[in-house]
Every structure is written in C-alpha cells, then in structure tokens.
PDB file of N, CA and C in Angstrom:
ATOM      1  N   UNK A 156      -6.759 111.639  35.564  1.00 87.00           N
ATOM      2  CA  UNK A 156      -7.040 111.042  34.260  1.00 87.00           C
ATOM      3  C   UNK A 156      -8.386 111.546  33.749  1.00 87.00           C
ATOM      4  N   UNK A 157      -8.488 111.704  32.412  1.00 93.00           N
ATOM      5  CA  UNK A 157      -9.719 112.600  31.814  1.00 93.00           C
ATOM      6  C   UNK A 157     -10.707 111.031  31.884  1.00 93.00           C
ATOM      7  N   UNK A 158     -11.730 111.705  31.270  1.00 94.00           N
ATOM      8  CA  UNK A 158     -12.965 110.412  31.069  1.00 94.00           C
ATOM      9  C   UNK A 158     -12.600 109.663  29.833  1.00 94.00           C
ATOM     10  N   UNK A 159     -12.602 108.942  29.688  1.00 96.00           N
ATOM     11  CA  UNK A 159     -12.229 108.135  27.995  1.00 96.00           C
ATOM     12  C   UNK A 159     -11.242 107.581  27.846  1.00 96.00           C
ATOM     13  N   UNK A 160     -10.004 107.802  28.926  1.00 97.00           N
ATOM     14  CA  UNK A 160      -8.603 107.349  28.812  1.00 97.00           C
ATOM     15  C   UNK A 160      -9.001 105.562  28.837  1.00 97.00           C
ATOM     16  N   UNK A 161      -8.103 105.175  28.214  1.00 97.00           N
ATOM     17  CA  UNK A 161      -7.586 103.867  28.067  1.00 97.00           C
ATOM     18  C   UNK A 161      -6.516 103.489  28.935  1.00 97.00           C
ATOM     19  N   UNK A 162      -6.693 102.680  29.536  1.00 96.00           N
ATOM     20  CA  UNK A 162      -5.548 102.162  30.651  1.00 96.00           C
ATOM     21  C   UNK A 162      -5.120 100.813  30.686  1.00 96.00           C
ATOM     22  N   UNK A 163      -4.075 100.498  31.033  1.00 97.00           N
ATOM     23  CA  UNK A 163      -3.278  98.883  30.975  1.00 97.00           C
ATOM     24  C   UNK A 163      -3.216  99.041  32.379  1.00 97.00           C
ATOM     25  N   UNK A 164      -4.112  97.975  33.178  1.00 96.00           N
ATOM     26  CA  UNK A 164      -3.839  97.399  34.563  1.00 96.00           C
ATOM     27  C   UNK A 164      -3.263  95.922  34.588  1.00 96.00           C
ATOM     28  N   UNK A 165      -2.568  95.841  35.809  1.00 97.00           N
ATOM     29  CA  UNK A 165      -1.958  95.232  36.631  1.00 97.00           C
ATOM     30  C   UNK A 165      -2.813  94.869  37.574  1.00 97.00           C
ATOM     31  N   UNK A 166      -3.611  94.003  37.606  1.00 95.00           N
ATOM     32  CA  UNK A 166      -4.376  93.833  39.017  1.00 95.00           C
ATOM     33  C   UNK A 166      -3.963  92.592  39.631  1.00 95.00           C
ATOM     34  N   UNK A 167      -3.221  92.813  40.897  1.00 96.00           N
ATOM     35  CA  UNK A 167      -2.972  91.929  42.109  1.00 96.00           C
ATOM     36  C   UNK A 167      -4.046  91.536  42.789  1.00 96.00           C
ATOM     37  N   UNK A 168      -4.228  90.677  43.053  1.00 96.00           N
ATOM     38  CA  UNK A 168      -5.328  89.728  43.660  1.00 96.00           C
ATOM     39  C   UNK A 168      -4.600  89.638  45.074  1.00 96.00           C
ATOM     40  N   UNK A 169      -5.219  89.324  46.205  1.00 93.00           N
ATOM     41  CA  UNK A 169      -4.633  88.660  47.593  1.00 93.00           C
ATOM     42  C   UNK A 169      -4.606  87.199  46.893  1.00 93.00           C
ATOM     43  N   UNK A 170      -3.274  86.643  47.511  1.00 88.00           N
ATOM     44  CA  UNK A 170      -3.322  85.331  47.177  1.00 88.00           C
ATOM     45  C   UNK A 170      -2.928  84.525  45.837  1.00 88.00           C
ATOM     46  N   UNK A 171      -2.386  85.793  45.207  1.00 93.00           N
ATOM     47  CA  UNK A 171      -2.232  85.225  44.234  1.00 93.00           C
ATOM     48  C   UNK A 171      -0.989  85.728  43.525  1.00 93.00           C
ATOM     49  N   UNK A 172      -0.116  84.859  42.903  1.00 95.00           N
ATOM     50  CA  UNK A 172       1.828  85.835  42.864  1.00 95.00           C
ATOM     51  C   UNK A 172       1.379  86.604  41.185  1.00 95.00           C
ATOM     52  N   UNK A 173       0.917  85.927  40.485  1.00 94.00           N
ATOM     53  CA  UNK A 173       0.532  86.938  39.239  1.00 94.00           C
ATOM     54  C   UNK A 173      -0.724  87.783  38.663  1.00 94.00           C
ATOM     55  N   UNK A 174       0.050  89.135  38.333  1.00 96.00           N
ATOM     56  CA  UNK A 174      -1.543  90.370  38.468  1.00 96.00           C
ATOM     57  C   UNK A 174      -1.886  89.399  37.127  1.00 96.00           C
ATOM     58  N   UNK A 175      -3.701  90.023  37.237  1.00 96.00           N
ATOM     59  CA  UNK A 175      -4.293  90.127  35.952  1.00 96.00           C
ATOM     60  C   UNK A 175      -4.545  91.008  34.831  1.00 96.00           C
ATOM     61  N   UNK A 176      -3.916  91.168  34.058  1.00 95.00           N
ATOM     62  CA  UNK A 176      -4.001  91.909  33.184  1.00 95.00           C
ATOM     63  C   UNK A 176      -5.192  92.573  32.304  1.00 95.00           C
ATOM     64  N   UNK A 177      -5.519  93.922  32.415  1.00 96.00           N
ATOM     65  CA  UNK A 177      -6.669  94.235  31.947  1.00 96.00           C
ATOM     66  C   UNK A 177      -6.993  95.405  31.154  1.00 96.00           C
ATOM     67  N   UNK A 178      -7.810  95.290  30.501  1.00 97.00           N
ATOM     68  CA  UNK A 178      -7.585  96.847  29.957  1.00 97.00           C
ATOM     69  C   UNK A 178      -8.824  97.406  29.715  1.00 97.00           C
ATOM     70  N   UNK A 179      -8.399  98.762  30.340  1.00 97.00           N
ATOM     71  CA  UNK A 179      -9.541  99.647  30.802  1.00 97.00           C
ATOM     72  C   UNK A 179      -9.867 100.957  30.613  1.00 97.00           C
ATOM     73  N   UNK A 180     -11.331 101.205  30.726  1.00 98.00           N
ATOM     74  CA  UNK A 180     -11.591 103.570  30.105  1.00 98.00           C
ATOM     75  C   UNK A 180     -11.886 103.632  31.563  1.00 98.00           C
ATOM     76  N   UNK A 181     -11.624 104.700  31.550  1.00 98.00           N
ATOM     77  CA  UNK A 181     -11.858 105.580  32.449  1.00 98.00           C
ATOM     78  C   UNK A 181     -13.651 106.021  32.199  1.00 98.00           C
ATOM     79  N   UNK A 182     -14.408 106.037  33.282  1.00 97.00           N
ATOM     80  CA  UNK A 182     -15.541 106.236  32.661  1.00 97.00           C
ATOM     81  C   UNK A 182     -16.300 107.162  33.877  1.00 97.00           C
ATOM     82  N   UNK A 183     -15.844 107.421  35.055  1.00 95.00           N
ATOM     83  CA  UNK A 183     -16.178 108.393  35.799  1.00 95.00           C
ATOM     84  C   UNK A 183     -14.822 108.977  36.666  1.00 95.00           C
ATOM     85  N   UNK A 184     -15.041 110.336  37.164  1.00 95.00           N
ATOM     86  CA  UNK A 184     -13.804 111.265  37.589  1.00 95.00           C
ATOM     87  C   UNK A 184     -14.580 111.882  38.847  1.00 95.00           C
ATOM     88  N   UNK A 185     -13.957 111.305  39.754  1.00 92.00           N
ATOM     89  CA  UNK A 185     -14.492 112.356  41.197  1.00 92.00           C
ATOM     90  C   UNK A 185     -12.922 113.236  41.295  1.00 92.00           C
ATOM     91  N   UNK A 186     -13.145 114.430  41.659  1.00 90.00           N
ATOM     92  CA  UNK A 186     -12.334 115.028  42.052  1.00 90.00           C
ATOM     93  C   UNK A 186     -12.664 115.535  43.534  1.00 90.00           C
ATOM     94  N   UNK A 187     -11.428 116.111  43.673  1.00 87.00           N
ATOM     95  CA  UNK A 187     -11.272 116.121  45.719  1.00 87.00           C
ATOM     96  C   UNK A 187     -12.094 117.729  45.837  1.00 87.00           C
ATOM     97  N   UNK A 188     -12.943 117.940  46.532  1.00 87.00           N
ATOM     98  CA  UNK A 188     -13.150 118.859  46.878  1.00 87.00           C
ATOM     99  C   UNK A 188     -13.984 118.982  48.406  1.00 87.00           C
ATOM    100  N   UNK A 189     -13.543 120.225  48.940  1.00 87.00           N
ATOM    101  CA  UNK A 189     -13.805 120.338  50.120  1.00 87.00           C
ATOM    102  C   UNK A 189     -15.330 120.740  50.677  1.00 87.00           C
ATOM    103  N   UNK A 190     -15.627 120.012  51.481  1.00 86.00           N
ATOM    104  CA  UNK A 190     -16.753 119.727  51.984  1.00 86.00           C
ATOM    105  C   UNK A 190     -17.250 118.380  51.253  1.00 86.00           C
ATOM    106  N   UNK A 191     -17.244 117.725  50.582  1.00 86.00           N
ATOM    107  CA  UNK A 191     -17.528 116.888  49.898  1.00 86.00           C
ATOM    108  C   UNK A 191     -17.785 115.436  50.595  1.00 86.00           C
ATOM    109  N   UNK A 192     -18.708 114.885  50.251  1.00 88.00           N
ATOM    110  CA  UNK A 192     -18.338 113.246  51.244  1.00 88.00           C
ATOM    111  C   UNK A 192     -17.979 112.649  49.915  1.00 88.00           C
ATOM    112  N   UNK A 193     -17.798 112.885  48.751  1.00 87.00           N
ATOM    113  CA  UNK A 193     -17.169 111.747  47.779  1.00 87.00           C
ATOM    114  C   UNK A 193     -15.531 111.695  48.202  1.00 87.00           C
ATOM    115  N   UNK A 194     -15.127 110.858  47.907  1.00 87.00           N
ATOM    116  CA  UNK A 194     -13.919 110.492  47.450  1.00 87.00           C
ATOM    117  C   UNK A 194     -13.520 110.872  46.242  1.00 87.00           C
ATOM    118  N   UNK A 195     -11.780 111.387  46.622  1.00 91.00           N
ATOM    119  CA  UNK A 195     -11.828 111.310  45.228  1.00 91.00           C
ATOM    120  C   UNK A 195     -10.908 110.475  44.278  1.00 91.00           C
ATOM    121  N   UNK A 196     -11.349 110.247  42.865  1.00 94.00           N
ATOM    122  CA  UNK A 196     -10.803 108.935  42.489  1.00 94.00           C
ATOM    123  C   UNK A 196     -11.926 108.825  40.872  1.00 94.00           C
ATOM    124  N   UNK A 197     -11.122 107.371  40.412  1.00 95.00           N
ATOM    125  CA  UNK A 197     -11.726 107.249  39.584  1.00 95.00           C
ATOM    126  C   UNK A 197     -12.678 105.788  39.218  1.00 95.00           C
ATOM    127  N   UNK A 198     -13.639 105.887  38.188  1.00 96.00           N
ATOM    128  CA  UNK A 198     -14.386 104.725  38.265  1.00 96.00           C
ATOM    129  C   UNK A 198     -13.881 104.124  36.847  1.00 96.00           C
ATOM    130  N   UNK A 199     -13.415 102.415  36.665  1.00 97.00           N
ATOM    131  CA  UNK A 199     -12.832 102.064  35.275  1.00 97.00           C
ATOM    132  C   UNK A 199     -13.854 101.366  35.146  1.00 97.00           C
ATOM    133  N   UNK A 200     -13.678 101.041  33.726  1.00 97.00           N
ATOM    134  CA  UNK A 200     -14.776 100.137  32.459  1.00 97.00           C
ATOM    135  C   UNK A 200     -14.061  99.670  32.041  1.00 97.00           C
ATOM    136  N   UNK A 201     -13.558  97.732  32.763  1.00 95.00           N
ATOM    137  CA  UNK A 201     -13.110  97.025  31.714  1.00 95.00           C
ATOM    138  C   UNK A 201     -13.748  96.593  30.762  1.00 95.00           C
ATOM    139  N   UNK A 202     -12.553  96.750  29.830  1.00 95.00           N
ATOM    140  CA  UNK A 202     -13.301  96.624  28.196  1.00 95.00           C
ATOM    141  C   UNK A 202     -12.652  95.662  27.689  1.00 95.00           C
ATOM    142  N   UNK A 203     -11.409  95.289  28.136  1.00 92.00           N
ATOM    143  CA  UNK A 203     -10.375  94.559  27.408  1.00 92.00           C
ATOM    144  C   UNK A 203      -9.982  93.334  28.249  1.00 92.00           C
ATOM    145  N   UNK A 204     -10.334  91.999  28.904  1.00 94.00           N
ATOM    146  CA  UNK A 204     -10.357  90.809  29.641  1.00 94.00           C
ATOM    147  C   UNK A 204     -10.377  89.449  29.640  1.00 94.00           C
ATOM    148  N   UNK A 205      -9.073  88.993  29.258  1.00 94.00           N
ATOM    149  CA  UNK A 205      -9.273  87.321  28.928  1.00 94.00           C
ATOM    150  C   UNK A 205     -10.046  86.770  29.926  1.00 94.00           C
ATOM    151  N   UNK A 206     -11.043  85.587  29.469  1.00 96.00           N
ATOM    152  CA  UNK A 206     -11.436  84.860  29.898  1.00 96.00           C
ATOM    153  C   UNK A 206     -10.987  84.383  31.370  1.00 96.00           C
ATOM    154  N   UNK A 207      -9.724  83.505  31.220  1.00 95.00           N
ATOM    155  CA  UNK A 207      -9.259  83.352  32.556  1.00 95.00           C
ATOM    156  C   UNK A 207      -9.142  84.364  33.472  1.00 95.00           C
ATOM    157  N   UNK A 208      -8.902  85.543  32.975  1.00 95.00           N
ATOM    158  CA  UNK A 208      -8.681  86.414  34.043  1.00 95.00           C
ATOM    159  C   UNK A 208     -10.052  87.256  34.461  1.00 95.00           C
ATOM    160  N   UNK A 209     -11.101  87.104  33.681  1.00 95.00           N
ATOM    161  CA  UNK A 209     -12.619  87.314  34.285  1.00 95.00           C
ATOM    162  C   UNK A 209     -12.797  86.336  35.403  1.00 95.00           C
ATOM    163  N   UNK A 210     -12.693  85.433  34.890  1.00 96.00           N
ATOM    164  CA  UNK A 210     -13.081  83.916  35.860  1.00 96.00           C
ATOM    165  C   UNK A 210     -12.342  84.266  37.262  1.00 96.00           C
ATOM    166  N   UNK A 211     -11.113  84.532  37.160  1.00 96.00           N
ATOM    167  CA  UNK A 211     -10.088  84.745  38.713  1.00 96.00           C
ATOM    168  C   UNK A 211     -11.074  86.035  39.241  1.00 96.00           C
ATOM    169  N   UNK A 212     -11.505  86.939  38.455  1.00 94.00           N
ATOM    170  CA  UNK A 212     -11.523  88.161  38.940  1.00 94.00           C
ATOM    171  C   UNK A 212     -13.291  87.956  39.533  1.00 94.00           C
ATOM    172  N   UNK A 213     -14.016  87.284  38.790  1.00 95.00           N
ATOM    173  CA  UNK A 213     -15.375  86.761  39.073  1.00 95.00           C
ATOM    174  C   UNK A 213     -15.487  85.966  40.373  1.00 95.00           C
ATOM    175  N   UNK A 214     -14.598  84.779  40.607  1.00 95.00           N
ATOM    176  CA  UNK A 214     -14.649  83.528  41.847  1.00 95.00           C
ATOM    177  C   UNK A 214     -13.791  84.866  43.044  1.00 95.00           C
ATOM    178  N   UNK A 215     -13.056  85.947  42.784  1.00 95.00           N
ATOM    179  CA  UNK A 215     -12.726  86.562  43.630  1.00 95.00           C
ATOM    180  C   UNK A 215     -14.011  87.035  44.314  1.00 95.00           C
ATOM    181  N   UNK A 216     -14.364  88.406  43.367  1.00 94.00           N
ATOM    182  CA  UNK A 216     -15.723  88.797  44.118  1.00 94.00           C
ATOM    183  C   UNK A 216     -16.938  88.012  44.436  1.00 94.00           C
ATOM    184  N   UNK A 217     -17.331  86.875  44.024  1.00 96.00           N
ATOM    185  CA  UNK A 217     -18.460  86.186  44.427  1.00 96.00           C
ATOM    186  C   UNK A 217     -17.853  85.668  46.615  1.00 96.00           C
ATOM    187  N   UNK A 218     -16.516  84.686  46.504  1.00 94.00           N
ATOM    188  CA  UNK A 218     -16.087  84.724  47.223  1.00 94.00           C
ATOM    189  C   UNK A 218     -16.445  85.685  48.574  1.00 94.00           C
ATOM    190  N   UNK A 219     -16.133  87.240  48.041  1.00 92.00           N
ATOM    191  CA  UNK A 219     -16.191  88.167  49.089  1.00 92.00           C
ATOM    192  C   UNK A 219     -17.842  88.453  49.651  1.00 92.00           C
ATOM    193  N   UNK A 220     -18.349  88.224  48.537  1.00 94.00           N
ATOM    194  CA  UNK A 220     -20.244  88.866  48.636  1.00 94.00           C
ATOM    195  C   UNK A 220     -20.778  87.440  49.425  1.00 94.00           C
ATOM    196  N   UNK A 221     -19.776  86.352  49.646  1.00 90.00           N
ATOM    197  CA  UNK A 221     -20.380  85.312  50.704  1.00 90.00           C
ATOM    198  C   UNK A 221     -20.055  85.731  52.249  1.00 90.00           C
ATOM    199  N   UNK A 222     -19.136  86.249  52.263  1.00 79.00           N
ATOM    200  CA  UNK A 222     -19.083  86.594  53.614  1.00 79.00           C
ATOM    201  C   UNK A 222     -19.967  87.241  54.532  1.00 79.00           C
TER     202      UNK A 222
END
C-alpha cells in the first residue's frame, strides 16, 4: 500500500465477538529488504473513529501497559 491510502478496518479485539470499525491512511511503508532489522509492514493513522470504539480501543491498550 502507497503512503496516503485510505483504509476501512475491521479490528478484532481478544475478547470481544464484534471488530471495531475504523478508518485509516497509511502514513509509513517499511518494505522487506535484506539485511535489514526492520520489519516489513505498514504504520496506519486513524483518522476516522467513533467514540465508542476509541474508548474499547483506549481501555484495551491502557489494560495491556498495566501489565
């Protein structure tokens, strides 16, 4: 995916039977190359996030950063 793309996610939570819906740019691009210690993959910028589904997606990660 180029940098700038717009994307419709599906995000599954553990624990939970319905994704959150989100919508997102693309805002960094690693590509695979050899010798490399990056990964490769991409980094998103949600831009587009109901409320409730910040909140699920917020009490998720706070959750994890207690452990």
């Amino acid at each position: 995916l180029a940098h700038g793309t717009r994307l419709s996610m599906a995000v599954l939570l553990p624990e939970r039977e319905v994704p959150l819906l989100i919508e997102g740019e693309v805002r960094r691009v690693v590509e695979g190359r050899a010798g490399s210690h990056l990964l490769p993959g991409i980094g998103v910028r949600f831009v587009d996030i109901a409320p409730e589904a910040r909140r699920v997606l917020e009490d998720f990660i706070a959750a994890r950063l207690k452990r």
